Each structure stands twice: as C-alpha cells, then as structure tokens.
Amino acid sequence: MKLKKRTTLRLFPALVLITGVAIGIMSGIFFALINDLPQIRSLEGFRPSSVTRIYSSDKVLLAELFMQKRDPVSFQDIPRYLIQAVIATEDRNFYHHSGIDLKGIFRAVVKDALAGEFIEGASTLTQQLTKTLFLNPQKTLTRKLKEAILSVQLERRYTKNEILTMYLNQVYFGSGAYGVESAARLYFGKPVKNLTLSECALIAGMPKAPSRYSPLVDKDLSLKRRNIVLRQMLATGIITASQYDTASRDPFPEPDGRHPAIKAPYFIEFVKKQLETTIGASLLYKGGLTVYTTLSYSLQMVAETALSNGLNALQQRMNHRTISCPDPQGALLALNVDTGEMLAMSGGKNFFKTPFNRAVSARRQPGSAFKPIIFAHAVERGFTQSTMLLDAPVVFKGGKNGSDWQPENFSHTYQGEIPLRTALALSENIPAVRLIEKLGITSVIKFAHSLGIQSTLSPNLSLALGTSEVSLLELTAAYSVFPNRGKWIQPFAVTEVVDHHGRIIWQIKPESHIAMSRGGAAVMVNMLEAVIREGTGKKAGFIHRPVAGKTGTTNRYRDALFIGFSPAVAAGVWVGNDDHSTLGKGETGASAALPIWIEFMQKTLEPGVCHYFDIPDDTVKISINSRTGQRSFDHSTNSADALFIKGSEPGC
C-alpha cells in the first residue's frame, strides 16, 4: 500500500506535466482556431447580394441580373409549412440545440470511422449557415471544428428565427436560385409567401443535393424527393394523412410561360454595358437594384416582328435568285423624337445565335441615307428647295488615290438642272456630289458632327454618296433633329436606377444642343416628305399620316437602309449581310428596308390621333414646279407644296 502511494507520488509531477502540456496544446489549437475565425459581428451589416431587375417604360420585366439569383425576404413572408418542412428534413432539433447536435455528431463519427471516410454529416442548420457564410466546403477536421465554434457564437448572438431567416435566404436551391424567394419565383412563378404545401416540400427537399433535385434538371427525381419530405412531415405530425395524400399527388406545373426569359436581349445587353460603366458591375449584379428604361415593350414586339418578317421575305427572294448561303441580317432602332428615349431596338435576327448588336455597334456605309445631312447643311447655308443643281455627267480631278473620279446616278440617266427638292426626292447622285463640292467637305463634316455623327468621316467627295461608315444609332439620331425643331438630343436607354431602399442612385441627364435652325429643320422635314410623296420612298405613300424619310443603298446592293420619322417617332432600318456580300440585284433601301420600316411605323401611329410636323412662323408653304423650281399656279402633275424660309421663296 505504501509502495503504491510512493509510486503515485513519484508519477504525480509527470502526470501534471503531461496534463499541462495536453491542455496547453489544446488551448493553443483552440485559440489558434479562434484567432483565425471570421468575426460573427460582421453579420450585423451583412446584406446578401440580390437580383437587379430591369423594366420597360410600360412596366414589363425585361431581365433579371445577378451573380447569384437571390431575393432576401423576412421571416414573416416565409410560409409556416416551408419552415416546418426544412426543420423536419434538415435539423429536427433546431429549436433545442445550441448550434451543434452532440448526439448527431457522435452518430456520424461512428459511421465515418467504420467507413474510413466522411460519409455522413451531422450539421445543424446553424452549422450549414456558418459554412455558407464563412467557411470553405472542404471536409476537414479543422473546418468542422471552426464550424462548431462559429455555430455556438452565432446561436449566442442571434435568435433561432433570425438564424433560420438567414439560412433560408442564403442556401442554394439549384438552377441558379439562392434563397427561398428566388427558388419560388424560378420554379413556380410566384413569391414564396404564396407557396402551397406540396411546393414548400419540394423546395425544402432541395438543399441536400440542389443540382440533382432541381425540377428543371430532373422533374421525376425532384418529385420523389418532395414526397420524402412530405413523409417526414407526416411522421413528425406536421401534416395529416389526408394532407399528405393530396400534396404527394400534386404534379409539377409545366414551365411554359412561367420562367422569365430575357426580353429585348439586344437592348438589355446595351443597357448592361452602359450601367457597368456608370455604376459598376458589382453594384449592378449584386445590389438588388431596379432599373427603369425607356423601351416600350409593346413597340419592341412590333419591331422584332417587323424585322423578322422583312428578313424572312428577303431570304426567300435571295433563295429564288440562288444566292449561295443566304443569311441576311438586319437592325431596327426607334427613338422618341422629343426626348431621345430609345423606344425599340433589335440588333439582329436572333440574339442567342449572333449577339452582335447591329443597331448600335455595326459601322456600315449608309449610301444615299447620308444625303439629307448634306442637304440640311445646304439649307442652313441659304440654299432653298428651288435652288437648281446640275444633274449631268462630271469628272472630278485628283479623286481617291490621285486618280480622276466619275460618279454616276443609280439610274444611269441624267435630267439636266433640277431643284434641290427633286434631287433629294429622287436620290440623284451627281447633284449631291456637286452640292458637297460647293459647300466644302470640311464644312459638311463639321455639320454632321453637330448632328451627332461621331464616326470618322473621310474628307472626300464620295462622302456625298455615303461611303463613310456610320452606325444606325448615329444616323437615326441625326434624322431626329429635323422633326425636333433643329435640336439634337443624345439617345438614351435608362431613365433612372433605384436601390433596394427606393432611393435614386443614378438618373439620366441627356446632352442636347441646337444643331440647326428651327426653320431649316422644318424645310428638311418637308423635303423628306417629298421622298415619300414623289421619290424613292413611294411605297410608304399609303400611310395617310405625316411621315418622312430617306432610302439608302450601297454599291452592289451590300446595304439597304431606310431612315424616317413621324412627328413623334424616328426609326432606322438597316439590312445587309455580315460579310458585306450582296443581297442580290434590286435589293435597294426601298425594297429591302422600307417594308420593315412601314410595318413598324404603322403601329406607332395612334388611331384617331394625328400629329403634325412643326411649321414655324418664319416659314411659308407655296406650290412649286418640281422640275423647274418655279412657283406653280396650275396644280399640274409636277406641282408640289414646298416650305421656304420667308423671303427665300421663288417670285411670281
């Protein structure tokens, strides 16, 4: 007995030392883990990234932008059945443990030890939230220890309902949906507060394996998992046998028409690029913003239909002419004349096949659609609709590359002297080239810039024939100056951006300036009306409302355009092949682009409402002979009503 006592006394210091070392090591590990842990208090200011929504001017949801599709909701908005289903499935002791479930851990440790690997977890909802918010998903002992410590801290700082709310707003529910609100909208097309019992069970069953159980991935497997959740709810007394029978037979609704797709995708991409520059990509995709745009979705649908119809008809004609591999493309852009708002934008046949936006990014030769810019400058310089221009063969010395240049009319015929009005209406090339020579190329380029043309314009006479490439957006905005009393307004797509608190964080302030006189603009409108009444745009003559515009066709029928306007809306249409090959003989602006413009513009005109173009007090409208430019008194076939600045009209 004494020997045992003496032995114990001799070993006591060693035991104390070993115990101290063990405690020290464990304390060191504990404090190292504590020191390496993120701060729980950072959750006080935490706000999960959420969905940014983009709306049209007529309140249609066009697109949702997100890094992770997430719509945080309050605890009160989450259905009781969904809360009960999640607890029954993921953590039945949720309201009774302090962040970790010791019994569950022991059970999992035994199974994992027997298997020699991690096959079963014992994570509580709190631990799952901790892992989602703070830790990486690797299955290591260190990570599990950190997870347990953080979970206890989380439970001490927040109530059970607060933890549950954070969890349900954070967890992944498959197919890009984070949080129960996003999942409800994605899978059922409704807010989470309106979910039924069976819908709650389906969503509650997904966190276990969201990539497998998403009904958009495997509907049958998703329904099987839902029924497992329902059985667990039945076993725990949450629902009755009758409720189980009814809910377990509910089919998953068909997805057609429920899941919001991107509408007006070319426009949305344009808006995204602008906002990434102005407010930043992080805020745009994570900030849960509301973006209000100028797009009229009703007009957008008309634009897309008109462009599709026109391109399909063109493709049929190209097939008939046996043009190899016909695949014509096109673009349509519409602007509010008074404000510069983009009302409709279609940058091609199919965004998902060819996302390149031909309405704003493509630079193509405008052909004769550039002529109104030159004629408008002439009007500003004192030329009138009766000013005579010579339409006869001409050779210009020292043209491009130092060689002589001899332009030709499209018709290869010449009419001698003709009025300015007629030269534009019939789109004759020679008078336009003579006119730019008189005005001076540099002066014309400067005027074009005042109309918003930003593309580089080559300083040569062929500019009169539209040989310098411009965008459809630039050209349409330039035409808008004419019906807008000479004022240029920068086109824009977004009116304002609102944060999740309803505060405006960005608002448009479009640039504008006076580009030409009000009287000169009115004269140009009248001249472009003549294009439709008397010239190359006659196909639109049956629209018995005030409209005006100009055709454009480039060499070898590579590009076809029509740019025109009513008093309220300006619209530009371009048609061509992306590889700059020919559309086929005869495919002019009048035949390939104008029909698209007509179909669209007819729908923009309000039934029973007729707006008129501006006629300023300092102008006068008189009848002239469209062949001689002189005043007409007999109202003959060649008579036309033409607008003049007072004092510049032809005499008796």
XYZ file of C-alpha atoms in Angstrom:
652
model
C 0.000 0.000 0.000
C 2.810 2.341 0.912
C 4.644 1.291 -2.262
C 1.662 2.226 -4.436
C 1.376 5.525 -2.648
C 5.072 6.298 -3.131
C 4.805 5.319 -6.839
C 1.786 7.595 -7.312
C 3.615 10.457 -5.627
C 6.629 9.954 -7.912
C 4.404 9.909 -11.052
C 2.295 12.857 -9.982
C 4.649 15.549 -11.325
C 4.862 13.705 -14.647
C 1.076 13.430 -14.844
C 0.723 17.113 -14.036
C 3.271 17.933 -16.738
C 1.595 15.742 -19.333
C -1.820 17.139 -18.453
C -0.469 20.680 -18.614
C 1.157 20.053 -21.976
C -2.058 18.500 -23.304
C -4.118 21.392 -22.007
C -1.583 23.809 -23.445
C -1.654 22.129 -26.839
C -5.434 22.011 -26.846
C -5.633 25.621 -25.679
C -3.149 26.623 -28.348
C -5.172 24.863 -31.009
C -8.365 26.376 -29.638
C -7.008 29.928 -29.549
C -5.401 29.465 -32.972
C -8.771 28.437 -34.319
C -10.481 31.309 -32.521
C -7.907 33.781 -33.813
C -8.363 32.510 -37.370
C -12.150 32.695 -37.294
C -14.120 35.426 -39.038
C -15.960 37.891 -36.840
C -19.578 36.978 -36.219
C -20.421 40.634 -35.643
C -19.709 41.266 -39.330
C -23.166 39.821 -39.930
C -24.678 42.939 -38.364
C -24.005 44.864 -41.542
C -24.293 41.900 -43.866
C -26.694 42.107 -46.742
C -26.678 39.265 -49.258
C -26.368 40.112 -52.919
C -29.744 40.144 -54.595
C -31.366 40.411 -58.003
C -31.362 43.568 -60.114
C -34.477 43.905 -62.258
C -34.781 45.865 -65.481
C -38.189 47.188 -66.533
C -39.571 48.712 -69.704
C -41.362 52.051 -69.704
C -44.656 50.151 -69.862
C -43.789 48.204 -66.659
C -42.789 44.897 -68.260
C -39.994 42.953 -66.553
C -37.321 42.677 -69.233
C -34.495 40.917 -67.395
C -33.026 39.951 -64.037
C -29.318 40.381 -63.389
C -27.444 38.583 -60.624
C -24.221 36.885 -59.668
C -26.300 34.586 -57.505
C -30.034 34.794 -58.008
C -31.163 35.880 -54.547
C -34.185 37.771 -53.186
C -33.982 38.179 -49.394
C -37.322 38.052 -47.572
C -38.364 38.488 -43.949
C -39.320 35.658 -41.600
C -42.977 36.751 -41.771
C -43.021 36.182 -45.560
C -41.898 32.566 -45.315
C -44.790 30.035 -45.119
C -45.082 28.014 -41.926
C -45.120 24.766 -43.925
C -41.809 25.655 -45.576
C -40.167 26.368 -42.218
C -41.535 23.141 -40.752
C -40.505 21.129 -43.829
C -36.933 22.422 -43.690
C -36.628 21.675 -39.979
C -38.159 18.210 -40.346
C -35.765 17.435 -43.203
C -32.534 19.158 -42.198
C -32.500 19.622 -38.411
C -35.346 18.306 -36.240
C -33.706 19.523 -33.038
C -33.122 23.017 -34.384
C -35.103 24.794 -31.665
C -33.479 22.718 -28.886
C -29.708 22.670 -29.551
C -27.158 25.430 -29.032
C -25.710 25.342 -32.530
C -24.341 21.803 -32.606
C -26.122 18.459 -32.158
C -23.861 16.268 -29.961
C -25.914 13.095 -30.452
C -25.905 13.601 -34.182
C -22.154 14.224 -34.170
C -21.474 11.022 -32.185
C -23.635 9.004 -34.560
C -21.896 10.468 -37.609
C -18.390 9.978 -36.138
C -19.088 6.267 -35.556
C -20.357 5.773 -39.108
C -17.489 7.737 -40.623
C -14.933 5.801 -38.545
C -16.367 2.458 -39.627
C -16.337 3.567 -43.252
C -12.881 5.127 -43.075
C -14.120 8.300 -44.784
C -16.658 11.120 -44.449
C -19.949 9.519 -45.472
C -22.379 11.207 -43.112
C -22.524 14.698 -41.718
C -24.235 15.940 -38.604
C -24.509 19.591 -39.459
C -27.289 21.586 -37.898
C -28.962 24.375 -39.823
C -26.753 26.772 -37.872
C -23.624 24.910 -38.961
C -24.801 24.875 -42.577
C -25.346 28.627 -42.414
C -21.920 29.114 -40.833
C -20.275 27.078 -43.586
C -22.137 29.009 -46.285
C -21.296 32.416 -44.850
C -17.777 31.985 -43.526
C -16.020 28.762 -44.493
C -14.987 26.702 -47.493
C -16.816 23.432 -48.254
C -13.780 21.143 -47.758
C -14.440 18.194 -45.429
C -11.578 18.504 -42.937
C -11.410 18.174 -39.161
C -10.137 21.754 -38.820
C -13.019 23.109 -40.824
C -15.542 21.115 -38.760
C -14.045 22.478 -35.522
C -14.227 26.037 -36.807
C -17.778 25.395 -37.931
C -18.792 24.189 -34.468
C -17.206 27.150 -32.666
C -18.775 29.681 -35.031
C -22.154 27.985 -34.743
C -22.145 28.336 -30.967
C -21.205 32.004 -31.306
C -23.943 32.501 -33.869
C -26.537 30.965 -31.555
C -25.488 33.256 -28.705
C -25.816 36.412 -30.807
C -28.995 35.695 -32.803
C -32.427 34.220 -32.140
C -33.472 30.941 -33.698
C -35.851 32.714 -36.100
C -33.123 35.147 -37.169
C -30.761 32.252 -37.882
C -33.471 30.406 -39.776
C -34.257 33.508 -41.843
C -30.580 33.968 -42.741
C -30.336 30.304 -43.686
C -33.416 30.346 -45.915
C -32.176 33.495 -47.669
C -28.693 32.046 -48.233
C -28.928 28.368 -49.091
C -28.672 27.188 -52.712
C -31.811 25.672 -54.249
C -30.449 24.694 -57.661
C -30.633 26.137 -61.188
C -29.020 29.399 -60.066
C -31.540 30.186 -57.304
C -30.217 31.247 -53.898
C -32.764 31.675 -51.136
C -36.386 30.589 -50.922
C -37.822 33.658 -52.679
C -35.714 33.156 -55.804
C -36.469 29.437 -55.764
C -40.222 30.079 -55.503
C -40.162 32.533 -58.400
C -37.952 30.320 -60.537
C -39.798 27.033 -60.072
C -43.367 28.191 -59.502
C -43.522 31.726 -60.868
C -44.810 33.207 -57.592
C -43.478 34.775 -54.375
C -42.544 32.392 -51.570
C -45.406 33.580 -49.341
C -47.908 32.111 -51.842
C -46.458 28.578 -51.975
C -48.699 25.571 -51.320
C -47.830 22.656 -49.047
C -46.505 20.484 -51.884
C -44.473 23.390 -53.276
C -42.976 24.058 -49.837
C -41.990 20.403 -49.544
C -40.341 20.391 -52.966
C -38.203 23.420 -52.128
C -37.374 22.129 -48.646
C -36.003 18.918 -50.124
C -33.527 20.574 -52.445
C -30.609 21.761 -50.230
C -29.469 18.147 -49.760
C -28.436 17.958 -53.452
C -29.685 21.031 -55.326
C -28.029 20.148 -58.635
C -29.783 16.760 -58.671
C -33.151 17.695 -57.207
C -33.887 20.779 -59.304
C -37.145 20.127 -61.179
C -35.595 21.884 -64.166
C -32.883 19.208 -64.203
C -34.837 16.079 -63.289
C -38.530 16.564 -62.623
C -39.209 12.953 -61.591
C -36.350 12.863 -59.102
C -37.460 16.221 -57.721
C -40.981 14.909 -57.110
C -39.628 11.763 -55.405
C -37.560 13.928 -53.085
C -40.596 16.119 -52.380
C -42.605 13.099 -51.320
C -39.822 12.006 -48.966
C -40.067 15.407 -47.289
C -43.847 15.073 -47.073
C -43.470 11.663 -45.392
C -41.112 13.195 -42.852
C -43.652 15.932 -42.193
C -46.321 13.263 -41.745
C -44.089 11.228 -39.395
C -43.446 14.239 -37.179
C -47.124 15.170 -37.023
C -46.796 18.401 -39.021
C -49.391 17.317 -41.583
C -52.235 14.806 -41.606
C -52.522 11.686 -43.730
C -55.156 13.419 -45.851
C -52.846 16.381 -46.484
C -50.035 14.008 -47.371
C -52.185 12.108 -49.882
C -53.277 15.314 -51.599
C -49.867 17.023 -51.665
C -47.948 13.926 -52.803
C -50.150 13.668 -55.910
C -49.661 17.290 -56.984
C -47.903 17.403 -60.373
C -45.111 19.841 -61.047
C -46.592 22.612 -63.230
C -45.386 22.910 -66.795
C -42.686 25.566 -67.174
C -44.084 27.271 -70.290
C -44.699 30.950 -69.666
C -43.662 30.882 -66.000
C -39.937 31.425 -66.053
C -38.961 34.940 -67.034
C -36.621 34.966 -70.019
C -34.691 37.999 -71.166
C -36.915 40.166 -73.297
C -35.397 42.539 -75.876
C -31.953 40.912 -75.413
C -30.045 43.299 -77.708
C -31.420 46.234 -75.742
C -30.635 44.563 -72.404
C -27.011 43.981 -73.400
C -26.762 47.632 -74.425
C -28.174 48.712 -71.052
C -25.875 46.364 -69.122
C -22.754 47.753 -70.798
C -23.820 51.310 -70.066
C -24.594 50.607 -66.408
C -21.404 48.632 -65.874
C -19.592 51.826 -66.881
C -21.737 54.270 -64.898
C -22.471 52.466 -61.613
C -20.088 49.496 -61.755
C -20.592 45.778 -62.366
C -20.536 44.794 -58.682
C -23.445 47.054 -57.738
C -25.321 46.186 -60.917
C -25.198 42.417 -60.406
C -25.270 42.251 -56.603
C -27.131 45.349 -55.463
C -30.765 44.318 -55.907
C -31.438 47.434 -57.966
C -34.460 48.424 -60.008
C -33.600 49.815 -63.429
C -36.215 51.792 -65.336
C -35.630 52.004 -69.067
C -37.087 53.911 -71.992
C -38.042 50.833 -74.003
C -41.689 50.441 -74.951
C -42.180 46.691 -74.845
C -45.313 46.910 -76.964
C -43.299 48.673 -79.699
C -40.375 46.305 -79.176
C -42.560 43.329 -80.051
C -43.727 45.166 -83.169
C -40.111 45.933 -84.093
C -38.976 42.331 -83.676
C -41.914 41.038 -85.710
C -41.425 43.585 -88.487
C -37.700 42.845 -88.744
C -38.297 39.094 -88.741
C -40.987 39.344 -91.420
C -38.830 41.552 -93.615
C -35.738 39.375 -93.328
C -37.713 36.196 -93.990
C -39.211 37.723 -97.124
C -35.756 38.873 -98.250
C -34.265 35.448 -97.638
C -36.958 33.873 -99.791
C -36.111 36.288 -102.613
C -32.421 35.504 -102.216
C -33.179 31.778 -102.367
C -35.179 32.371 -105.536
C -32.172 34.145 -107.056
C -29.977 31.190 -105.976
C -27.684 33.354 -103.923
C -25.415 30.938 -102.082
C -25.993 30.536 -98.333
C -28.364 33.481 -97.904
C -28.418 34.660 -94.314
C -29.392 38.336 -94.337
C -29.211 40.278 -91.112
C -30.884 43.483 -90.071
C -31.419 46.023 -87.343
C -34.195 48.354 -86.264
C -33.908 51.250 -83.862
C -36.667 53.648 -82.786
C -36.277 56.913 -80.858
C -38.666 59.348 -79.249
C -38.160 62.487 -81.325
C -38.769 64.943 -78.470
C -36.782 63.226 -75.708
C -34.168 60.955 -77.299
C -35.576 57.904 -75.495
C -34.852 54.566 -77.155
C -38.273 53.050 -77.745
C -37.296 49.839 -79.546
C -34.061 48.118 -80.501
C -33.449 44.944 -82.416
C -29.858 44.283 -83.399
C -30.303 41.152 -85.473
C -32.409 38.102 -86.256
C -31.525 36.065 -83.189
C -29.510 37.351 -80.252
C -28.688 33.884 -78.940
C -27.108 32.920 -82.270
C -25.498 36.272 -83.074
C -25.334 38.639 -80.089
C -23.520 41.337 -82.089
C -25.761 44.413 -81.959
C -26.033 45.810 -85.472
C -28.218 48.694 -84.319
C -25.503 50.346 -82.244
C -22.167 48.579 -82.773
C -22.051 47.939 -86.510
C -20.488 50.571 -88.785
C -21.819 50.303 -92.335
C -21.965 52.592 -95.344
C -25.291 54.469 -95.323
C -25.383 55.140 -99.059
C -27.906 57.787 -100.021
C -29.287 57.833 -96.479
C -26.384 60.209 -95.739
C -27.563 62.777 -98.300
C -30.081 64.552 -96.010
C -27.173 65.663 -93.808
C -25.560 67.392 -96.789
C -28.843 68.904 -97.976
C -29.639 70.118 -94.447
C -26.280 71.915 -94.335
C -27.104 73.480 -97.704
C -30.442 74.749 -96.345
C -28.613 76.255 -93.356
C -26.242 77.963 -95.812
C -29.107 79.638 -97.687
C -29.996 77.077 -100.355
C -33.738 76.603 -100.904
C -35.904 73.833 -102.238
C -35.924 75.697 -105.572
C -32.150 76.062 -105.837
C -31.130 74.398 -109.089
C -28.445 71.708 -109.234
C -26.934 70.291 -112.395
C -27.594 66.617 -112.973
C -25.157 65.773 -115.757
C -22.040 63.605 -116.138
C -18.980 65.061 -114.444
C -15.370 64.073 -113.807
C -13.546 65.258 -110.708
C -9.791 65.563 -110.990
C -7.482 64.077 -108.386
C -10.003 61.809 -106.743
C -9.302 58.870 -104.483
C -5.709 57.640 -104.801
C -4.962 60.613 -107.031
C -6.994 59.307 -109.966
C -9.928 61.001 -111.637
C -13.359 60.126 -110.282
C -16.562 59.992 -112.288
C -19.650 59.382 -110.121
C -22.815 58.000 -111.675
C -26.512 58.098 -110.917
C -28.097 54.851 -109.796
C -30.398 55.014 -112.847
C -27.531 55.874 -115.219
C -29.759 58.648 -116.595
C -29.424 62.431 -116.185
C -32.042 65.178 -116.037
C -30.092 68.378 -116.502
C -30.859 71.118 -113.988
C -33.277 70.092 -111.237
C -34.366 71.700 -107.963
C -32.725 70.763 -104.661
C -36.024 69.215 -103.555
C -36.238 66.895 -106.557
C -32.576 65.916 -106.381
C -33.107 64.622 -102.839
C -36.511 63.050 -103.505
C -35.180 61.061 -106.445
C -31.837 60.451 -104.718
C -29.737 61.514 -107.659
C -26.019 61.125 -107.031
C -24.470 63.754 -109.304
C -26.347 66.742 -107.794
C -25.383 65.554 -104.299
C -21.697 65.378 -105.225
C -21.829 68.816 -106.866
C -23.538 70.141 -103.729
C -20.894 68.853 -101.309
C -18.221 70.371 -103.537
C -19.944 73.768 -103.314
C -20.406 73.565 -99.556
C -16.922 72.277 -98.802
C -16.222 68.823 -97.440
C -14.764 70.078 -94.157
C -17.822 72.228 -93.540
C -20.166 69.287 -94.200
C -18.218 67.032 -91.819
C -18.388 69.669 -89.092
C -22.149 69.965 -89.593
C -22.524 66.155 -89.492
C -20.748 66.138 -86.130
C -23.231 68.710 -84.813
C -25.988 66.233 -85.759
C -24.349 63.613 -83.553
C -22.343 61.671 -86.134
C -19.271 60.563 -84.186
C -17.817 58.047 -86.627
C -14.838 59.099 -88.722
C -15.934 60.696 -91.992
C -13.459 60.579 -94.873
C -12.795 64.048 -96.335
C -13.526 63.267 -99.970
C -16.359 63.961 -102.386
C -17.658 60.388 -102.251
C -18.903 61.240 -98.752
C -21.959 62.616 -100.596
C -22.775 59.042 -101.616
C -22.493 57.683 -98.068
C -19.155 55.901 -98.403
C -18.035 56.608 -94.806
C -19.291 54.038 -92.324
C -21.625 55.127 -89.511
C -23.871 53.368 -87.016
C -27.625 53.090 -87.333
C -27.944 54.780 -83.934
C -25.947 57.829 -85.066
C -27.888 58.177 -88.287
C -31.321 57.779 -86.713
C -30.476 60.320 -84.021
C -29.270 62.740 -86.701
C -32.579 62.438 -88.573
C -34.419 63.116 -85.283
C -33.084 66.667 -85.379
C -35.379 67.533 -88.289
C -38.762 66.829 -86.627
C -37.383 68.086 -83.288
C -37.132 71.708 -84.460
C -33.400 71.531 -85.046
C -32.457 70.196 -81.596
C -30.161 67.192 -81.200
C -30.640 65.051 -78.088
C -28.319 62.273 -77.068
C -30.228 58.974 -77.351
C -30.535 57.134 -74.051
C -31.907 53.857 -72.750
C -32.105 54.214 -68.946
C -34.090 56.871 -67.098
C -33.096 56.029 -63.520
C -31.673 53.383 -61.223
C -33.202 52.821 -57.765
C -31.583 50.931 -54.882
C -33.315 48.436 -52.589
C -34.354 51.265 -50.269
C -36.161 53.082 -53.076
C -33.504 55.783 -53.365
C -32.496 57.037 -56.807
C -28.776 56.379 -57.193
C -28.443 57.330 -60.870
C -30.574 59.410 -63.199
C -30.134 60.351 -66.845
C -29.149 63.836 -67.861
C -29.011 63.583 -71.651
C -26.847 66.000 -73.557
C -28.542 68.233 -76.099
C -27.796 71.225 -78.277
C -29.250 73.206 -81.150
C -27.828 71.672 -84.303
C -29.687 73.788 -86.886
C -32.314 76.493 -87.103
C -35.954 75.682 -86.487
C -36.902 76.971 -89.923
C -34.165 74.959 -91.622
C -35.275 71.810 -89.807
C -38.861 72.349 -90.948
C -37.693 72.777 -94.552
C -35.765 69.470 -94.299
C -38.849 67.687 -92.949
C -40.801 68.951 -95.952
C -38.091 67.782 -98.358
C -38.043 64.332 -96.772
C -41.836 64.171 -97.001
C -41.259 64.623 -100.746
C -39.168 61.425 -100.765
C -42.315 59.510 -99.780
C -44.769 61.501 -101.883
C -42.701 61.911 -105.026
C -39.495 59.895 -104.773
C -37.797 56.661 -103.756
C -39.996 56.128 -100.683
C -43.331 55.983 -102.525
C -44.124 52.568 -101.031
C -44.948 54.397 -97.802
C -47.328 56.755 -99.573
C -50.394 54.823 -98.455
C -49.697 55.873 -94.836
C -52.011 58.865 -94.881
C -50.332 60.494 -91.918
C -47.392 62.890 -91.690
C -44.248 60.766 -92.231
C -40.920 61.461 -93.903
C -37.661 59.660 -94.579
C -34.907 58.621 -96.947
C -33.734 55.418 -98.617
C -30.137 54.291 -98.778
C -28.447 51.676 -100.962
C -24.728 50.934 -101.312
C -22.659 49.524 -104.160
C -23.538 46.017 -105.311
C -26.580 46.086 -103.019
C -24.480 45.343 -99.933
C -26.531 47.566 -97.614
C -30.153 48.672 -97.691
C -31.480 51.366 -95.355
C -34.495 53.481 -94.656
C -34.377 56.182 -92.001
C -37.572 58.094 -91.360
C -39.875 59.645 -88.818
C -43.315 60.791 -87.828
C -43.727 63.893 -85.641
C -43.240 61.659 -82.579
C -41.011 58.690 -83.519
C -37.856 58.346 -85.605
C -36.917 54.856 -86.781
C -33.978 53.484 -88.712
C -33.776 50.139 -90.506
C -30.631 48.520 -91.897
C -30.471 45.267 -93.851
C -27.344 43.509 -95.108
C -25.022 40.534 -94.798
C -22.438 40.449 -92.046
C -19.737 39.527 -94.561
C -20.597 42.561 -96.750
C -21.670 40.352 -99.637
C -24.511 41.356 -101.958
C -28.162 40.985 -101.054
C -28.937 40.490 -104.712
C -29.724 42.756 -107.626
C -32.586 45.128 -106.961
C -32.467 44.841 -103.162
C -32.435 48.568 -102.506
C -33.407 50.514 -99.441
C -36.871 50.825 -100.942
C -37.328 47.084 -101.457
C -35.420 45.518 -98.540
C -35.572 48.061 -95.683
C -38.608 50.250 -96.333
C -41.223 47.457 -95.926
C -39.833 46.747 -92.443
C -39.990 50.440 -91.580
C -43.565 50.699 -92.847
C -44.769 47.707 -90.807
C -43.199 49.151 -87.680
C -44.201 52.783 -88.145
C -47.835 51.986 -88.858
C -48.115 50.571 -85.335
C -46.571 53.681 -83.760
C -49.313 55.938 -85.133
C -52.108 56.295 -82.601
C -55.551 55.511 -84.053
C -57.683 58.608 -84.318
C -54.828 60.900 -83.310
C -52.927 62.861 -85.925
C -49.839 64.857 -85.025
C -48.359 67.323 -87.490
C -44.851 68.458 -88.232
C -43.720 71.844 -86.978
C -44.237 74.811 -89.326
C -42.539 77.872 -87.779
C -43.914 81.391 -88.195
C -40.909 82.428 -90.267
C -41.708 79.893 -92.976
C -44.206 79.836 -95.802
C -45.527 76.972 -97.887
C -46.137 77.558 -101.576
C -46.716 75.424 -104.643
C -43.725 74.974 -106.944
C -42.967 73.054 -110.103
C -40.802 70.097 -109.041
C -38.993 70.229 -112.410
C -38.202 73.914 -112.661
C -38.329 75.036 -109.047
C -40.506 77.974 -110.010
C -43.798 78.940 -108.396
C -46.680 76.860 -109.761
C -50.205 78.138 -110.233
C -51.843 75.395 -112.266
C -51.616 72.496 -109.772
C -50.307 70.227 -112.508
C -48.747 66.805 -112.072
C -45.399 68.409 -111.337
C -46.784 70.751 -108.686
C -45.656 70.232 -105.092
C -46.179 72.120 -101.857
C -42.777 73.229 -100.641
C -41.729 75.040 -97.474
C -39.461 78.100 -97.588
C -37.963 80.483 -95.090
C -39.933 83.684 -95.613
C -38.216 85.894 -98.141
C -36.446 83.000 -99.869
C -39.451 81.653 -101.782
C -39.469 81.961 -105.611
C -41.209 85.033 -107.027
C -44.269 85.214 -109.213
